[in-house]
XYZ file of C-alpha atoms in Angstrom:
258
model
C -7.339 17.972 -5.430
C -6.545 21.551 -6.441
C -9.106 23.171 -8.774
C -9.616 19.807 -10.488
C -6.191 20.187 -12.162
C -3.814 18.574 -9.685
C -4.390 15.527 -7.500
C -2.423 13.682 -4.846
C -2.595 10.244 -3.281
C -0.346 8.429 -0.872
C 0.112 7.643 2.779
C 0.213 11.144 4.260
C -2.263 12.206 6.926
C -2.406 15.577 8.677
C -0.478 14.872 11.881
C 2.790 16.057 13.414
C 4.721 12.811 12.994
C 4.058 12.732 9.241
C 6.081 15.924 8.798
C 8.737 15.270 11.478
C 7.450 17.960 13.834
C 7.510 15.170 16.403
C 9.074 11.710 16.028
C 7.493 9.369 18.590
C 8.157 6.334 16.366
C 11.607 7.182 15.036
C 11.973 8.495 11.510
C 8.557 8.520 9.796
C 8.871 7.363 6.191
C 6.019 8.071 3.795
C 5.375 8.475 0.077
C 2.892 10.148 -2.230
C 2.340 10.783 -5.904
C 1.250 13.975 -7.688
C -1.072 13.639 -10.685
C -1.869 16.216 -13.372
C -3.948 16.004 -16.527
C -7.112 14.059 -17.287
C -6.382 11.422 -14.630
C -7.265 14.024 -11.989
C -10.902 13.684 -13.062
C -10.890 10.103 -11.802
C -9.563 11.200 -8.414
C -12.142 13.987 -8.271
C -14.971 11.564 -9.028
C -13.595 9.193 -6.394
C -13.614 11.934 -3.771
C -17.177 12.938 -4.629
C -18.394 9.331 -4.581
C -16.966 8.856 -1.103
C -18.205 12.270 0.046
C -21.734 11.507 -1.088
C -21.600 8.047 0.487
C -21.322 9.631 3.930
C -23.274 12.829 3.160
C -26.445 11.523 1.546
C -28.326 14.784 2.204
C -25.779 16.911 0.327
C -27.196 17.713 -3.112
C -24.552 20.207 -4.212
C -22.057 17.609 -5.402
C -24.173 15.313 -7.549
C -23.228 17.127 -10.762
C -19.628 16.012 -11.148
C -19.163 17.934 -14.378
C -18.888 21.241 -12.554
C -15.682 19.957 -10.943
C -14.064 18.883 -14.228
C -12.545 22.087 -15.625
C -11.562 22.322 -19.272
C -7.974 23.440 -19.615
C -5.149 22.877 -22.033
C -2.806 20.133 -20.977
C 0.004 18.429 -22.911
C 1.442 15.202 -21.520
C 5.227 15.198 -21.242
C 5.562 11.396 -21.242
C 3.910 8.520 -23.073
C 2.417 6.308 -20.393
C -0.752 5.362 -18.543
C -2.096 6.527 -15.185
C -5.012 4.664 -13.644
C -6.414 6.097 -10.400
C -8.610 3.616 -8.564
C -10.634 3.446 -5.390
C -11.984 0.871 -2.980
C -14.910 1.159 -0.600
C -16.719 -1.178 1.789
C -20.145 -0.613 0.236
C -19.776 -3.138 -2.576
C -18.402 -6.638 -3.051
C -15.406 -5.614 -5.167
C -12.001 -5.805 -3.440
C -10.276 -3.475 -5.897
C -7.196 -2.796 -3.774
C -6.478 -6.450 -3.103
C -7.184 -7.389 -6.734
C -4.621 -4.881 -7.971
C -1.962 -6.032 -5.510
C -2.544 -9.664 -6.477
C -2.517 -8.797 -10.188
C 0.866 -7.068 -10.051
C 2.220 -10.173 -8.309
C 0.630 -12.615 -10.754
C 1.969 -10.823 -13.832
C 5.481 -10.255 -12.524
C 8.229 -11.905 -14.532
C 11.331 -10.900 -12.547
C 10.384 -9.197 -9.310
C 7.563 -7.647 -7.316
C 8.189 -5.565 -4.205
C 5.739 -4.188 -1.648
C 6.000 -1.763 1.247
C 3.233 -1.544 3.828
C 2.950 -0.315 7.422
C 0.666 -3.190 8.392
C 0.777 -6.755 7.072
C -2.428 -8.650 7.839
C -3.199 -10.818 4.832
C -5.977 -13.008 3.506
C -5.167 -16.610 2.615
C -5.591 -15.735 -1.064
C -3.006 -12.957 -0.849
C -0.559 -15.230 0.980
C -1.040 -17.891 -1.702
C -0.542 -15.375 -4.527
C 2.726 -13.997 -3.104
C 3.987 -17.461 -2.244
C 3.159 -18.844 -5.675
C 5.039 -15.989 -7.349
C 8.085 -16.663 -5.163
C 7.955 -20.408 -5.936
C 8.018 -19.544 -9.641
C 11.339 -17.782 -9.173
C 9.992 -14.230 -8.861
C 11.895 -12.007 -6.427
C 9.091 -11.181 -3.958
C 9.946 -8.762 -1.150
C 7.926 -6.989 1.534
C 9.112 -4.037 3.626
C 7.447 -3.338 6.972
C 8.291 -0.877 9.787
C 11.194 -1.420 12.160
C 9.505 0.583 14.937
C 5.764 0.111 15.554
C 3.122 2.763 16.058
C 0.707 0.143 17.457
C 2.409 -2.719 19.281
C -0.431 -5.246 18.975
C -0.812 -4.662 15.242
C 2.968 -4.867 14.874
C 2.998 -8.257 16.612
C 0.235 -9.505 14.319
C 2.163 -8.149 11.304
C 5.152 -10.247 12.340
C 2.921 -13.290 12.809
C 2.511 -13.400 9.010
C 6.225 -13.518 8.259
C 6.582 -17.295 8.595
C 3.706 -18.027 6.191
C 5.409 -15.868 3.566
C 9.031 -16.800 4.229
C 8.443 -20.557 4.019
C 7.235 -20.006 0.443
C 10.206 -17.898 -0.608
C 9.132 -14.316 0.153
C 11.835 -12.048 1.609
C 10.947 -9.722 4.518
C 12.681 -6.463 5.431
C 12.091 -4.157 8.413
C 12.812 -0.433 8.003
C 15.188 0.186 10.901
C 15.158 4.033 11.164
C 11.546 4.078 12.318
C 7.967 3.677 11.171
C 7.484 3.170 7.435
C 3.963 4.317 6.510
C 4.421 4.075 2.725
C 2.009 1.933 0.679
C 3.586 1.107 -2.692
C 4.380 -1.744 -5.036
C 6.586 -2.102 -8.096
C 6.863 -4.835 -10.708
C 9.702 -5.456 -13.190
C 10.579 -1.733 -13.549
C 7.323 -1.473 -15.527
C 4.387 -0.915 -13.206
C 4.154 0.880 -9.869
C 1.372 1.720 -7.451
C 1.110 4.326 -4.723
C -1.835 5.206 -2.542
C -3.543 4.833 0.806
C -4.095 1.062 0.745
C -2.246 -1.045 3.332
C -1.832 -4.786 3.033
C -4.272 -5.393 5.873
C -7.929 -6.263 6.427
C -8.997 -2.720 7.309
C -7.674 -1.176 4.119
C -8.612 -4.047 1.840
C -12.126 -4.674 3.174
C -13.386 -2.034 5.616
C -12.086 1.408 4.620
C -12.618 4.005 1.931
C -9.280 3.980 0.108
C -7.684 5.100 -3.147
C -4.539 4.615 -5.130
C -2.849 5.111 -8.466
C -1.267 2.618 -10.865
C 1.144 4.000 -13.443
C 3.346 2.626 -16.181
C 5.530 4.135 -18.894
C 6.649 7.090 -16.747
C 9.938 8.156 -15.204
C 8.116 7.980 -11.886
C 8.335 4.167 -12.015
C 12.139 4.410 -11.919
C 11.867 6.813 -8.983
C 9.735 4.276 -7.122
C 12.432 1.653 -7.780
C 15.063 4.035 -6.382
C 12.906 4.653 -3.319
C 12.554 0.914 -2.701
C 16.309 0.401 -3.009
C 16.916 3.253 -0.566
C 14.439 1.766 1.924
C 15.998 -1.693 1.677
C 19.458 -0.219 2.194
C 18.171 1.155 5.514
C 16.333 -2.040 6.441
C 17.262 -5.277 8.166
C 16.343 -8.457 6.356
C 14.578 -10.746 8.829
C 13.783 -13.583 6.416
C 15.967 -16.202 8.101
C 14.732 -15.207 11.576
C 11.254 -16.441 10.661
C 12.030 -19.420 8.449
C 12.002 -21.971 11.290
C 10.563 -20.293 14.385
C 10.633 -22.088 17.722
C 7.445 -23.958 18.596
C 6.451 -21.489 21.326
C 6.988 -18.555 18.994
C 4.964 -20.193 16.242
C 2.109 -20.939 18.657
C 2.115 -17.292 19.721
C 2.031 -16.134 16.085
C -0.862 -18.490 15.320
C -2.748 -17.203 18.365
C -2.259 -13.560 17.358
C -3.598 -14.265 13.878
C -6.952 -15.168 15.412
C -7.451 -11.428 15.919
C -6.331 -10.409 12.432
C -9.787 -9.946 10.860
C -10.650 -7.466 13.616
C -7.728 -5.151 12.829
């Protein structure tokens, strides 16, 4: 946040590869979203909640009001922005619930991009059910891994999705670290939440859902650009050889640990 007036969320971390100073994993693709207006208060409160969760002896940040400045702001578009957060200290899986909701309410298509794909059975069922209902369900993952074991486990989930009608794309220029979804040109999300166990169950994460803004169209354009640079691997995993399937099933035994 900047003075409680501007907020950001997305995949970026502070490391050389994120800004192409070095490129150990090919071209590093990432995305983020800038938020202004009253929605920044939600991001500010999220930061302070997480800060206080790990700094219980810090008493300077318990009065959130001091970080909510009053300033004149006029929205330029008529839409909704909903920042949200997820943390491992409660029993609410907010990130997973939002991803499943955008899939359940899709009427034409729902697309996801994630650097890591390690799914719960419920998430697999939700995406597969949407695809069986004729929804265009697509998932983009990296073409070059940053962690080879996690990459192998990511690929082990392809068959479970593909056999139910989900299409899988791998971003060939390098490592795609973006975490976004879009539904029917109406709703988009962007944030820090991967489609994996760590993000969905074990990490402090945040994101933003928005609708009614030009930014949704920009997310659609970004997805189309990523898919144009990706290789569709759907057919490669529709009927894997027995040995390959056994290996994928074995790797998935380690999924909850990653």
